[in-house]
XYZ file of C-alpha atoms in Angstrom:
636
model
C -1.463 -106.136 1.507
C -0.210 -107.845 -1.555
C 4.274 -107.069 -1.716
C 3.598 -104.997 -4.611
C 1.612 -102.479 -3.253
C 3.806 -102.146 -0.030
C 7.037 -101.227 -1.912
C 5.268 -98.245 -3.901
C 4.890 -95.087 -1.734
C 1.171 -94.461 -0.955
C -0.875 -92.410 -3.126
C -3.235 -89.537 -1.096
C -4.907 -87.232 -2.820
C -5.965 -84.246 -1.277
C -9.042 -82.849 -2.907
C -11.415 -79.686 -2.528
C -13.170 -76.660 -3.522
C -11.497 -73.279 -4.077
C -10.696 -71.482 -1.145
C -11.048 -74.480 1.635
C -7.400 -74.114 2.934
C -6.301 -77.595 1.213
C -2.573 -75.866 0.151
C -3.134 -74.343 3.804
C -3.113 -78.195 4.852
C -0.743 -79.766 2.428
C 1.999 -77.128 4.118
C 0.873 -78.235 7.452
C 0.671 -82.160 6.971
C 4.129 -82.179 5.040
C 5.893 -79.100 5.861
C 6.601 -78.318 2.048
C 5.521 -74.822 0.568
C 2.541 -74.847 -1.125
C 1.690 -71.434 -2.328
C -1.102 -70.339 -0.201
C -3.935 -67.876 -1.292
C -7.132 -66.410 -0.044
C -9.079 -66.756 -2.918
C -10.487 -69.277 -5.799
C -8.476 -71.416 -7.948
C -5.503 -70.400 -7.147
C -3.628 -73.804 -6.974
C -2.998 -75.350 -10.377
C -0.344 -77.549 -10.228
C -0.316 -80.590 -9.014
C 2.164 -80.131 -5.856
C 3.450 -83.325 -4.155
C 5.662 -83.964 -0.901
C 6.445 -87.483 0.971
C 5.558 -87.826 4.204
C 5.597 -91.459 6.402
C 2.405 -92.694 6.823
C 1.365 -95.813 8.338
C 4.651 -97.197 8.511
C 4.400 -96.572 4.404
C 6.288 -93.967 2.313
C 3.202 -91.673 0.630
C 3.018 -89.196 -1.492
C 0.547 -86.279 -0.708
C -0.757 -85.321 -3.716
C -2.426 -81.383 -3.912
C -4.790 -81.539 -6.820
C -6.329 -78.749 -8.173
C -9.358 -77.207 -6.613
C -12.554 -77.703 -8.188
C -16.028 -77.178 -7.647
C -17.543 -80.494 -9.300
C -15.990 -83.678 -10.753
C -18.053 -83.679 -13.927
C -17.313 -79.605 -14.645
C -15.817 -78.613 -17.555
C -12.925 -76.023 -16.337
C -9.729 -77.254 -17.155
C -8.767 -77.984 -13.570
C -11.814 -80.394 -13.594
C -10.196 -81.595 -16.401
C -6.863 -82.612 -14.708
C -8.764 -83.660 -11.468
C -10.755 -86.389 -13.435
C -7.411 -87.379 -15.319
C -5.846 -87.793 -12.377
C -8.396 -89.773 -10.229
C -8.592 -92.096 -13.811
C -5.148 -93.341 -14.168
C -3.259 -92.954 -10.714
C -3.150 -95.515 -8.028
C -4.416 -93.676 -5.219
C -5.068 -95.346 -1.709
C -6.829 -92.412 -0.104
C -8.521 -89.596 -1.102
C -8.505 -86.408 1.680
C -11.896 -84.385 0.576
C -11.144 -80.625 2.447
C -14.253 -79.356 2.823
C -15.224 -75.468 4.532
C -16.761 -76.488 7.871
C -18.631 -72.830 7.417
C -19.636 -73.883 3.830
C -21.783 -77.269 4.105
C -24.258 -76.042 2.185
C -22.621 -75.782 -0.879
C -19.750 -77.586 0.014
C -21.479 -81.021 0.295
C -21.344 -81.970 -2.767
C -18.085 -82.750 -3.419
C -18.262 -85.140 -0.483
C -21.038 -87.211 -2.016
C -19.570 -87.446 -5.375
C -16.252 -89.151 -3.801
C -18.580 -91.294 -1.712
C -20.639 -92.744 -5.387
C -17.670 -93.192 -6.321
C -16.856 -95.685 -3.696
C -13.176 -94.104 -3.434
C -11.337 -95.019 -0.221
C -11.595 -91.329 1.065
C -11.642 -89.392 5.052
C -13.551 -85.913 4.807
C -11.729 -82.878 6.760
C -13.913 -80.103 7.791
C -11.682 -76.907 7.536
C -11.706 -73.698 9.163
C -13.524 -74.917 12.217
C -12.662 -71.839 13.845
C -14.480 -69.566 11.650
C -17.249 -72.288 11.926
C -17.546 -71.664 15.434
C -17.408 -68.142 15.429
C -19.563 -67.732 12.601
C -21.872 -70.188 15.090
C -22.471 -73.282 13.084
C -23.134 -76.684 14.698
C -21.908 -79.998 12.966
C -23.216 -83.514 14.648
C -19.963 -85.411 13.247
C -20.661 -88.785 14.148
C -24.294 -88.477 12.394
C -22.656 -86.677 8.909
C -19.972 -89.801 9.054
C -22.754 -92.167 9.459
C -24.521 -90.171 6.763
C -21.660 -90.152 4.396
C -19.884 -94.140 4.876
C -17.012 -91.995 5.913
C -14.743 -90.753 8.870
C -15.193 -86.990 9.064
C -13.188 -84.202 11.573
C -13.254 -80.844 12.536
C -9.379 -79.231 11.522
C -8.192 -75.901 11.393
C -5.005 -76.103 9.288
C -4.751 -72.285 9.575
C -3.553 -72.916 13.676
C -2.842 -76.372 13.130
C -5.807 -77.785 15.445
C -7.369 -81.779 14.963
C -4.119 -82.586 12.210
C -2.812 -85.538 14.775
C -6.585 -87.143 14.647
C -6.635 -86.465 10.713
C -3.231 -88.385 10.049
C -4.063 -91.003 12.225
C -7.721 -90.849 10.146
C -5.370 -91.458 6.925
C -2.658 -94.082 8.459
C -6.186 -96.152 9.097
C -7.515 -95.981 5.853
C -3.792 -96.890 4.417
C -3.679 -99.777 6.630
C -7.293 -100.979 5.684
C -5.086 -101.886 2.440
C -5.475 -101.534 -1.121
C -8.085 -100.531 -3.105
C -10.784 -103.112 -3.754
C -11.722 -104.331 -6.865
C -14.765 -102.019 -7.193
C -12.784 -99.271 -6.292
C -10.724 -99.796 -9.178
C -13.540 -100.799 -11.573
C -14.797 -97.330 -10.735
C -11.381 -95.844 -10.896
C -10.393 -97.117 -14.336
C -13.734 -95.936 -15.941
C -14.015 -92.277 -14.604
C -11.895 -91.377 -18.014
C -14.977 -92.770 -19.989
C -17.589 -90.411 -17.861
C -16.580 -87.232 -18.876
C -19.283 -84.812 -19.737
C -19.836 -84.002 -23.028
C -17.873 -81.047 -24.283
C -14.905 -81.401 -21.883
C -11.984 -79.938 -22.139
C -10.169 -83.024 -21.258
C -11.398 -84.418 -24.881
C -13.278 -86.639 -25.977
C -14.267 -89.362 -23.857
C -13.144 -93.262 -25.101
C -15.145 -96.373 -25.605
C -17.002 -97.082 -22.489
C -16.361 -99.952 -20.919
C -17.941 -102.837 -19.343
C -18.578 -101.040 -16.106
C -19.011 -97.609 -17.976
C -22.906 -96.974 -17.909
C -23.340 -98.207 -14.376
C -20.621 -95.394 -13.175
C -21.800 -93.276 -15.485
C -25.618 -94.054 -14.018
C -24.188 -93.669 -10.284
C -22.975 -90.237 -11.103
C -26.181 -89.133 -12.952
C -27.971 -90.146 -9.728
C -25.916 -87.914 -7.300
C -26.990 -85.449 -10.193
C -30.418 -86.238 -9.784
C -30.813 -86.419 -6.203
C -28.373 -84.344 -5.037
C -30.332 -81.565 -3.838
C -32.607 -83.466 -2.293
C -29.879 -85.664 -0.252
C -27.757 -82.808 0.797
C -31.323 -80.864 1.996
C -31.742 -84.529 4.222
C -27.748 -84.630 5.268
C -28.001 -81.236 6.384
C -31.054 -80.773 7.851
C -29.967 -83.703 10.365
C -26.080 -82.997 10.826
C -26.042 -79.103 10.382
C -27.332 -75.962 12.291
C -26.799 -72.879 10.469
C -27.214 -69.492 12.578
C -30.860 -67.620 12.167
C -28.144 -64.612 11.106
C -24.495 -64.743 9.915
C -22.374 -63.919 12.853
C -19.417 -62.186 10.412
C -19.708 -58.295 11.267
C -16.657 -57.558 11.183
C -16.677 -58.944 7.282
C -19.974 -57.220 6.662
C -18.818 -53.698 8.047
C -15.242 -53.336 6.206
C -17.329 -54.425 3.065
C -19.698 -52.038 3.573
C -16.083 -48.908 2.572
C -13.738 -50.932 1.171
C -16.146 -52.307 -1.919
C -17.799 -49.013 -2.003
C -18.745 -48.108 -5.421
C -16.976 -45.059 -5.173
C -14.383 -45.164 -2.647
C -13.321 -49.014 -3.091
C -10.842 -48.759 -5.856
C -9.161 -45.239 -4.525
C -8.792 -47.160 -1.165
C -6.905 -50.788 -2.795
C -4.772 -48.529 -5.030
C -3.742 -45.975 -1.843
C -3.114 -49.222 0.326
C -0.449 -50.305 -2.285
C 1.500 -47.459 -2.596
C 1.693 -47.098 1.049
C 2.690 -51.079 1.114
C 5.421 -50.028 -1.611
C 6.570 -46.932 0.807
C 6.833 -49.158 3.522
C 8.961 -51.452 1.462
C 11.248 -48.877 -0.110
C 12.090 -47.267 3.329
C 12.591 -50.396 5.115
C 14.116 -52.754 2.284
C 16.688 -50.274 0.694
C 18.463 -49.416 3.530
C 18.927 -53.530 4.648
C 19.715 -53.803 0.894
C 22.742 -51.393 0.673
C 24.147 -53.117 4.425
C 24.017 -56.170 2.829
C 25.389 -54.653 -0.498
C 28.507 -53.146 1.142
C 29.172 -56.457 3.395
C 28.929 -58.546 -0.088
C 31.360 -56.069 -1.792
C 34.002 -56.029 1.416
C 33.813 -59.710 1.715
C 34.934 -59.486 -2.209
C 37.815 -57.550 -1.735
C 38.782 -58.573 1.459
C 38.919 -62.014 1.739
C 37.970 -63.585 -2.121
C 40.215 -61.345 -4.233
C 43.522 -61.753 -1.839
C 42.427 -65.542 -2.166
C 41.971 -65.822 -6.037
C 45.550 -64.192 -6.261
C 47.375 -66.091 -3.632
C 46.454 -69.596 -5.740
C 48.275 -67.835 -8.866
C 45.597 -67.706 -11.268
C 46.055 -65.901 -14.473
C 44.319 -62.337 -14.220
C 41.687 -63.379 -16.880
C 40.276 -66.227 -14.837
C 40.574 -63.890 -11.412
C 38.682 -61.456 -13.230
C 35.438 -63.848 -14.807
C 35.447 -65.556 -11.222
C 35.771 -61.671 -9.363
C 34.352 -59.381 -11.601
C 31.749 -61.305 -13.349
C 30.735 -64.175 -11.418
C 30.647 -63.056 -8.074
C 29.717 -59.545 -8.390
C 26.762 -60.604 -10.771
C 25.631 -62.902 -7.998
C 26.116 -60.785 -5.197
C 24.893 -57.885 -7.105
C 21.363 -59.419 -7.501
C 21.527 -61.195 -3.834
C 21.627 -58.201 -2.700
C 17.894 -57.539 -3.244
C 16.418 -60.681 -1.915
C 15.733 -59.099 1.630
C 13.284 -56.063 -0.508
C 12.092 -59.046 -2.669
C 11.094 -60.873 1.231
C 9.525 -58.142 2.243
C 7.608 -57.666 -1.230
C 6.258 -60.955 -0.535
C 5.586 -60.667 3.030
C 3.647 -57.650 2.382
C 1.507 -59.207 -0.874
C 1.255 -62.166 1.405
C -0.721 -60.105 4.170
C -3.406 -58.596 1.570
C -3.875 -61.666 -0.487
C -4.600 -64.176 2.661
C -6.840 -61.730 4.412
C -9.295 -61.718 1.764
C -8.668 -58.520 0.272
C -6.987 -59.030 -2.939
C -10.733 -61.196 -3.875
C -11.762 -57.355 -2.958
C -10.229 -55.908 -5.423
C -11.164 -58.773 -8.443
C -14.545 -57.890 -7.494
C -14.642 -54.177 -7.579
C -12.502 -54.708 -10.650
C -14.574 -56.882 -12.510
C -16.709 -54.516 -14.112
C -13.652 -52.310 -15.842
C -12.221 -55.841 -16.674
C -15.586 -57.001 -18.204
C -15.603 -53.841 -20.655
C -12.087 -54.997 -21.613
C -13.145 -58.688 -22.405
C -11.824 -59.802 -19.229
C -13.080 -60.233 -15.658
C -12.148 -60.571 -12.044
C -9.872 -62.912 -12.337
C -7.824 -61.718 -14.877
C -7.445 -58.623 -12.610
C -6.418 -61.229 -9.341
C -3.867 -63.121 -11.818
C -2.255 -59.927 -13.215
C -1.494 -59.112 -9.443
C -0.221 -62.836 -8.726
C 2.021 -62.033 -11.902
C 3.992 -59.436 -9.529
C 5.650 -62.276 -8.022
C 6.147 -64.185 -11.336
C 4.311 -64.505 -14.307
C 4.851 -68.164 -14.743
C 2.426 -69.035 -12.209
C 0.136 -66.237 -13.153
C -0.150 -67.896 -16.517
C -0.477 -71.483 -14.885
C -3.943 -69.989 -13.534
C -5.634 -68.761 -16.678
C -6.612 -72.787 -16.439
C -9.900 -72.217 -14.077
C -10.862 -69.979 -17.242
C -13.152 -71.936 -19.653
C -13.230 -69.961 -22.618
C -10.726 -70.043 -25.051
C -10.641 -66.721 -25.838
C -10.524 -65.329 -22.084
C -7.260 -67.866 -21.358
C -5.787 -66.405 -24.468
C -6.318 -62.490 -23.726
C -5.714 -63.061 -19.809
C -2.149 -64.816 -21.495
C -1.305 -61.463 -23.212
C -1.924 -58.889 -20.698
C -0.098 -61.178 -17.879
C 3.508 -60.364 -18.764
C 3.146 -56.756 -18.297
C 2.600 -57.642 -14.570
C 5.841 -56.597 -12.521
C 7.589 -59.293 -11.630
C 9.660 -59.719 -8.857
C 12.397 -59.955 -11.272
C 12.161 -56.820 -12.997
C 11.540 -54.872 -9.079
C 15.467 -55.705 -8.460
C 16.185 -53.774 -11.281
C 13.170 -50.988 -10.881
C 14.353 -50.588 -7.160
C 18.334 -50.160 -7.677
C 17.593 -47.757 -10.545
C 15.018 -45.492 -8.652
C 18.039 -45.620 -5.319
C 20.377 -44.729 -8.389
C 18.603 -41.809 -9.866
C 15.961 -40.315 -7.467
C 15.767 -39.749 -3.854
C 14.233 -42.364 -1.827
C 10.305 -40.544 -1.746
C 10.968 -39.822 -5.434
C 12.276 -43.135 -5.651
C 8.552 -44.929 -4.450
C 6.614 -42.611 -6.257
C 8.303 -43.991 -9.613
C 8.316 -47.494 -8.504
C 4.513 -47.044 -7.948
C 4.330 -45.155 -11.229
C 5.692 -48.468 -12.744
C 2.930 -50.416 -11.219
C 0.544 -47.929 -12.680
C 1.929 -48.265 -16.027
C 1.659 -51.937 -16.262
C -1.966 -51.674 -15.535
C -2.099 -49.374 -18.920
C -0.148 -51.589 -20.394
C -2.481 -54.867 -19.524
C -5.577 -52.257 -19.972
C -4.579 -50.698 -22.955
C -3.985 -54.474 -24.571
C -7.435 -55.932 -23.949
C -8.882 -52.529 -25.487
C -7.055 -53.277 -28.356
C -7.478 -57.074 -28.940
C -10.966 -57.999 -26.975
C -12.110 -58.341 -30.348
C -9.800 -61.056 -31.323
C -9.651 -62.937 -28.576
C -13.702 -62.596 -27.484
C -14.530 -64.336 -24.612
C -17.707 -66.304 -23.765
C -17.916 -67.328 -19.581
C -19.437 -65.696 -16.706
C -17.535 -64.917 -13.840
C -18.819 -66.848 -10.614
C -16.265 -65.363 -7.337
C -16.515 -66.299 -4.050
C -16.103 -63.628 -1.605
C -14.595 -64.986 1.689
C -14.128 -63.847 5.260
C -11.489 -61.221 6.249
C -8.951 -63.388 8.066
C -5.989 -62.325 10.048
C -3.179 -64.303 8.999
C -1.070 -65.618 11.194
C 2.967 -64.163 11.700
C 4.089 -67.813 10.389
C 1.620 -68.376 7.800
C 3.050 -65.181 5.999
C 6.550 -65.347 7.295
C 6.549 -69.204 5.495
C 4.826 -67.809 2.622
C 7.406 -65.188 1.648
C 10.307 -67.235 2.724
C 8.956 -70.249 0.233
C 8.652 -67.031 -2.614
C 12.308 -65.982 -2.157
C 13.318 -69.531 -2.013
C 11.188 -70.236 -5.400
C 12.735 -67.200 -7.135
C 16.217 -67.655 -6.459
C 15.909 -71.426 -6.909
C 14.691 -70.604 -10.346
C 16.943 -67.314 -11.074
C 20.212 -68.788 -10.214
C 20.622 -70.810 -13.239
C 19.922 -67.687 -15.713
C 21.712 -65.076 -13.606
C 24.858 -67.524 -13.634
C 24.715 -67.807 -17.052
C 23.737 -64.817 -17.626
C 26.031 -62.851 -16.165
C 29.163 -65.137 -17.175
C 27.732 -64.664 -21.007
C 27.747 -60.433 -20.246
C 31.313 -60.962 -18.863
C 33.171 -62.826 -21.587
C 31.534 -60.083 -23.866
C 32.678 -57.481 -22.010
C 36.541 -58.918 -21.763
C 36.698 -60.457 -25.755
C 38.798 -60.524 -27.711
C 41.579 -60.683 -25.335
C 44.050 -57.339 -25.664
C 41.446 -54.695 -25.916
C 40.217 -52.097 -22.849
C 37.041 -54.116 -21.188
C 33.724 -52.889 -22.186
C 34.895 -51.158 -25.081
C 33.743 -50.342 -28.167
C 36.060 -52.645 -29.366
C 34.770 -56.111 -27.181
C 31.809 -57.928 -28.232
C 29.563 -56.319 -26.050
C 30.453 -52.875 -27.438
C 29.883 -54.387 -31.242
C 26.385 -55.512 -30.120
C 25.664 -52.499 -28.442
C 26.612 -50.289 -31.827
C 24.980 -52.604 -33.915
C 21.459 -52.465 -31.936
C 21.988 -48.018 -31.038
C 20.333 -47.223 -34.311
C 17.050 -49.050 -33.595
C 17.322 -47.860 -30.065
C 18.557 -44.464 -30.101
C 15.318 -42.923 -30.271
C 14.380 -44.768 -26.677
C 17.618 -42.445 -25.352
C 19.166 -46.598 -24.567
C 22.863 -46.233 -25.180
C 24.664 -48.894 -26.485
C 25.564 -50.613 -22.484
C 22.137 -50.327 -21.521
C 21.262 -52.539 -25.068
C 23.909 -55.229 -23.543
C 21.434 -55.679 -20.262
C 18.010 -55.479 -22.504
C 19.547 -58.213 -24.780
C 20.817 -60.144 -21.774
C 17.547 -59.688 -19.912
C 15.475 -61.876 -22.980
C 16.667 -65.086 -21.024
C 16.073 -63.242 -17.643
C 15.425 -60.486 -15.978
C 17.172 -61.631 -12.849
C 20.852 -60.958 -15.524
C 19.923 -57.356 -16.803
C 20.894 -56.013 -12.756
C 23.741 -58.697 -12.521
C 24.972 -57.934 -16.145
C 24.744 -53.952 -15.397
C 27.485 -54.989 -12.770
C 29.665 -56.954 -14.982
C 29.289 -53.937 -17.750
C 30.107 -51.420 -14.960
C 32.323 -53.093 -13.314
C 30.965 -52.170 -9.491
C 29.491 -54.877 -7.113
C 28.644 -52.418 -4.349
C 25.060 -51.136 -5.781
C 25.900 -47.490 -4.401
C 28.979 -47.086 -6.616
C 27.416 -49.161 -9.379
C 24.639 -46.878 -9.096
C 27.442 -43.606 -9.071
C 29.312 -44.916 -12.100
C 25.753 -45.139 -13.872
C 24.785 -41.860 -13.223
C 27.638 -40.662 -14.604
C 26.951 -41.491 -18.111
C 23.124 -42.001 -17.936
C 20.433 -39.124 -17.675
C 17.589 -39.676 -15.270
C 15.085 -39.456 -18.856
C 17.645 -42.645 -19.985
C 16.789 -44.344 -16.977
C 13.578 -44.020 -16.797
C 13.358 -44.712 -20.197
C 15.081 -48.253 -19.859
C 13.053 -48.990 -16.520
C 9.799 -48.749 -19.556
C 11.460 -50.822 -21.654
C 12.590 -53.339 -19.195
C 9.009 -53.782 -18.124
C 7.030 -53.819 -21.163
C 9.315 -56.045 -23.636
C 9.386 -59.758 -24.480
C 8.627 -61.168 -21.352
C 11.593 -63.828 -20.044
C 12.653 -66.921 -22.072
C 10.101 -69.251 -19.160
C 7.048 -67.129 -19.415
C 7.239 -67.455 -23.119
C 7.717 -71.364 -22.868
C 4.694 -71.369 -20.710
C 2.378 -69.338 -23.069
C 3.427 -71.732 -25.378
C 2.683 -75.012 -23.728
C -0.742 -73.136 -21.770
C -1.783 -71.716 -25.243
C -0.653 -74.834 -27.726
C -0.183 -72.259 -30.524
C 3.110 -70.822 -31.674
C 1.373 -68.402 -33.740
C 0.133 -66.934 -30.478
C 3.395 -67.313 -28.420
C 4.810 -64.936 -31.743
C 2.244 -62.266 -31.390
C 2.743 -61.772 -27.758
C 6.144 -61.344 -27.801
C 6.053 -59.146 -31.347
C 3.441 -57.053 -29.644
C 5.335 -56.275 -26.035
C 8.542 -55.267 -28.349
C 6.186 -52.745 -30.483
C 4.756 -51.835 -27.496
C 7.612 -50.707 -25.314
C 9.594 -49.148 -28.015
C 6.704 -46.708 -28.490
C 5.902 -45.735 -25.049
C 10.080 -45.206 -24.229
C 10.609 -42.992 -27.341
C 7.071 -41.065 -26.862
C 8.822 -40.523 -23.083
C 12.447 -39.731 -23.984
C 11.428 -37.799 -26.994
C 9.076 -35.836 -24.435
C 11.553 -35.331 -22.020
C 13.884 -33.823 -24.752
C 10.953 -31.245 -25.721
C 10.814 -29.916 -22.448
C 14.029 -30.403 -21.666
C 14.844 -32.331 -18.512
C 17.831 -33.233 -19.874
């Protein structure tokens, strides 16, 4: 092993099909956070985490998954760009031990390409149960390469699979032929990629080019051979259990009644349990405040204007929106239950058919449900969509999703203004509305944004997740939000704060401050929404972020317990106000990263314009049809 390549960490790749339990592994192998999902194409970025290998520093590299290395999805796309210029020393093929049969040919395009590479057969405890029989030492013989039985899900054969990769790491860098083959996969791309066009081949072009045509050619004959002497398949699928939930909850009629019932009783279940933790840890944040930070800030002598940004703005901002991370946990931990045990693939597929009428399709439906946590990733994943036009009109339904952002503000107003089983029927009535919103968009613009690919989605096995697997799952989401949130909701709520207190000399929050100047200048084009002038502050604010419009509602209020921020609000807001700015909150310009993202997924500004000139239209008109409504029948 030449000096070179044993100061640079080790490269290992860790490649697979949709819905093989490779993130599932990548958590396990390297303890890092993957996000984990039971169904295809969820993982689109390239997620990385250093583990010692070997005696070597690697990186584990968690590459897209993909069902062929000459397909033309855009996570094909990255996958070839990746194998073509990255030094990689190993390549870990995850394959579903249940799957063979259509799995296997993943395997054997690795193996042309003579890529140093160890094959892990995941899930071997469904395998088993499911009663399939793999001769290992035959398929290894079979395939020129080491092959186990894991189960990442219980954490079962990883010891014998990193010992699998420390060999193939200290076998030592990649031969020449490796790299001949390596540096001319850019040059095979298949015509019509979406990676581009494909450069001058090269010297060794045609005969890699020829090697993968052959696994082409032969590959169903090959994998028919493989199998037929390392597999044995069950006369009958074993899976009951899968076959007999099917049979009501993807009934034609019942299916869809059944998915939406199960979320609102998940949001019940949240509400009851999360609001009551939320206002303990409200109240603690608030006493801790006043007791012990405020006695502190004025024992040093500060002047009263810096006591009051550090008091009033930054810490009750903060605390104000930390309050909600235990609901946002359990959010998680709940979405984290139906999406790993299969069900949320359910509902794409009883979906589908509504979604196909709008110009969409199943997966549309599954992203606009991953957009409840955030819609950044959500948009990340309109990549496994080949058509243009599909990516694009998936892109502008997405933000109406309900982020986990906007819920912090959606739950404190509904524990503000309603009682807590009035309180979940409206935060269900939210989720509701931003399916009419998404719905109501691709009626409108299918047209203009037509799209031209059929939707292929794998179904797979209920699975019981384990206590964990979910508890790691929502723990990494909360992490992820507030690791992203914190920068905005600081800013954010210092920004609200100095507007609130300047100019210097004049009652805070006035009409006199610059808050209460912006707020006057924006009424007139709000007024009609029933949005008063402090509630304009938030909605401005609330551009960068959504995390700042519950954190700047403190600053403007001047509470950092929720209950008497929530007290002082319903003093000067109506319930119709409220519920009026919890529309408007969730259908307008999405935040300042979800549009840099449809900018950079789309690569048109004219686009990344339209969607957010669209969601503005679009919630001023549905929160003055509702205020004005509420005024005619007077629930004022």
């Amino acid at each position: 092993m030449s000096s070179s390549t044993a100061c640079r960490p080790a490269t290992v790749a860790v490649l697979g099909m949709p819905n093989t339990g490779k993130s599932t592994l990548f958590n396990k192998l390297t303890g890092s956070h993957a996000h984990i999902g039971n169904w295809p194409g969820l993982t689109v970025d390239l997620m990385q985490a250093s583990l010692e290998l070997a005696g070597r520093n690697a990186q584990l590299i968690d590459l897209p998954g993909i069902y062929d290395l000459r397909g033309h999805s855009e996570d094909e796309a990255v996958v070839r760009r990746f194998l073509a210029s990255t030094a990689i020393d190993v390549v870990v093929v995850v394959l579903n031990a249940s799957q063979l049969d259509r799995q296997l040919r993943l395997a054997l395009q690795v193996q042309e390409l003579g890529l140093p590479a160890v094959v892990l057969l995941n899930m071997a405890d469904e395998a088993k149960r499911f009663g399939v029989s793999i001769n290992l030492p035959a398929l290894g013989e079979h395939l020129g390469l080491p092959v186990l039985l894991v189960s990442a899900k219980y954490g079962r054969g990883l010891g014998e699979a990193r010992q699998e990769i420390r060999k193939a790491l200290a076998a030592g860098p990649l031969q020449p032929d490796h790299l001949t083959a390596q540096a001319s996969l850019a040059a095979a791309q298949a015509p019509g990629s979406l990676a581009g066009a494909a450069p001058e081949p090269a010297e060794a072009s045609p005969s890699l080019e020829q090697r993968l045509a052959l696994v082409d050619g032969e590959l169903p004959q090959r994998m028919a051979a493989i199998l037929a002497a390392t597999v044995q398949l069950p006369p009958q699928w074993r899976d009951r259990l899968t076959r007999r939930l099917d049979r009501v909850l993807l009934h034609p009629v019942l299916g869809l009644p059944l998915f939406f019932a199960t979320m609102l009783l998940m949001f019940q279940g949240i509400y009851a349990i999360g609001v009551p933790v939320q206002g303990l840890l409200s109240s603690w944040l608030s006493q801790f405040g006043q007791g012990v930070l405020a006695p502190l800030l004025a024992s040093w002598g500060l002047p009263a204007f810096l006591q009051g940004f550090l008091m009033e703005g930054l810490y009750q901002g903060i605390g104000t929106v930390s309050a909600f991370l235990p609901v946002i946990f359990l959010f998680f931990l709940a979405m984290g239950v139906v999406e790993d045990s299969g069900y949320l693939s359910r509902a794409a597929y009883l979906m589908d058919a509504l979604m196909e009428r709008l110009g969409l399709d199943g997966r549309s439906f599954v992203l606009c449900l991953m957009g409840f946590g955030c819609n950044v990733p959500a948009i990340l994943g309109t990549r496994v969509m080949r058509s243009t036009g599909l990516r694009l009109l998936t892109m502008l339904v997405i933000p109406f999703s309900l982020c986990s952002a906007r819920l912090n503000v959606f739950l404190f107003m509904a524990a503000a203004f309603f009682t807590p089983s009035q309180g979940a029927l409206v935060i269900f009535g939210l989720y509701l509305m931003s399916f009419a919103a998404a719905i109501l968009t691709a009626l409108l613009f299918q047209g203009r944004f037509a799209a031209k690919e059929a939707l292929v989605l794998e179904l797979p096995p209920y699975r019981l997740p384990t206590p964990l697997q979910i508890l790691t799952r929502a723990w990494a989401e909360v992490r992820h939000f507030w690791f992203w949130a914190r920068r905005f909701i600081v800013i954010g709520v210092v920004a609200v704060w100095l507007l609130n207190n300047l100019p210097q000399g004049v009652p805070p929050a006035s009409a006199q401050t610059l808050s209460g100047q912006l707020g006057v200048l924006l009424h007139p084009l709000l007024a009609p929404t029933g949005i008063d002038p402090n509630l304009t502050v938030a909605l401005v604010f609330g551009f960068i972020a959504k995390e700042i419009v519950l954190g700047g509602l403190a600053v403007i209020y001047g509470q950092a317990d929720t209950s008497l921020l929530g007290q002082a609000m319903a003093a000067q807001v109506s319930w119709p106000q409220a519920v009026s700015f919890m529309l408007f909150t969730l259908l307008y310009v999405p935040c300042l990263s979800t549009v840099a993202v449809i900018r950079s997924e789309s690569k048109r500004l004219d686009f990344t314009l339209f969607t957010i000139g669209w969601s503005l239209v679009l919630a001023w008109t549905v929160s003055t049809v509702f205020f004005q409504f509420s005024r005619l029948v007077g629930w004022h």
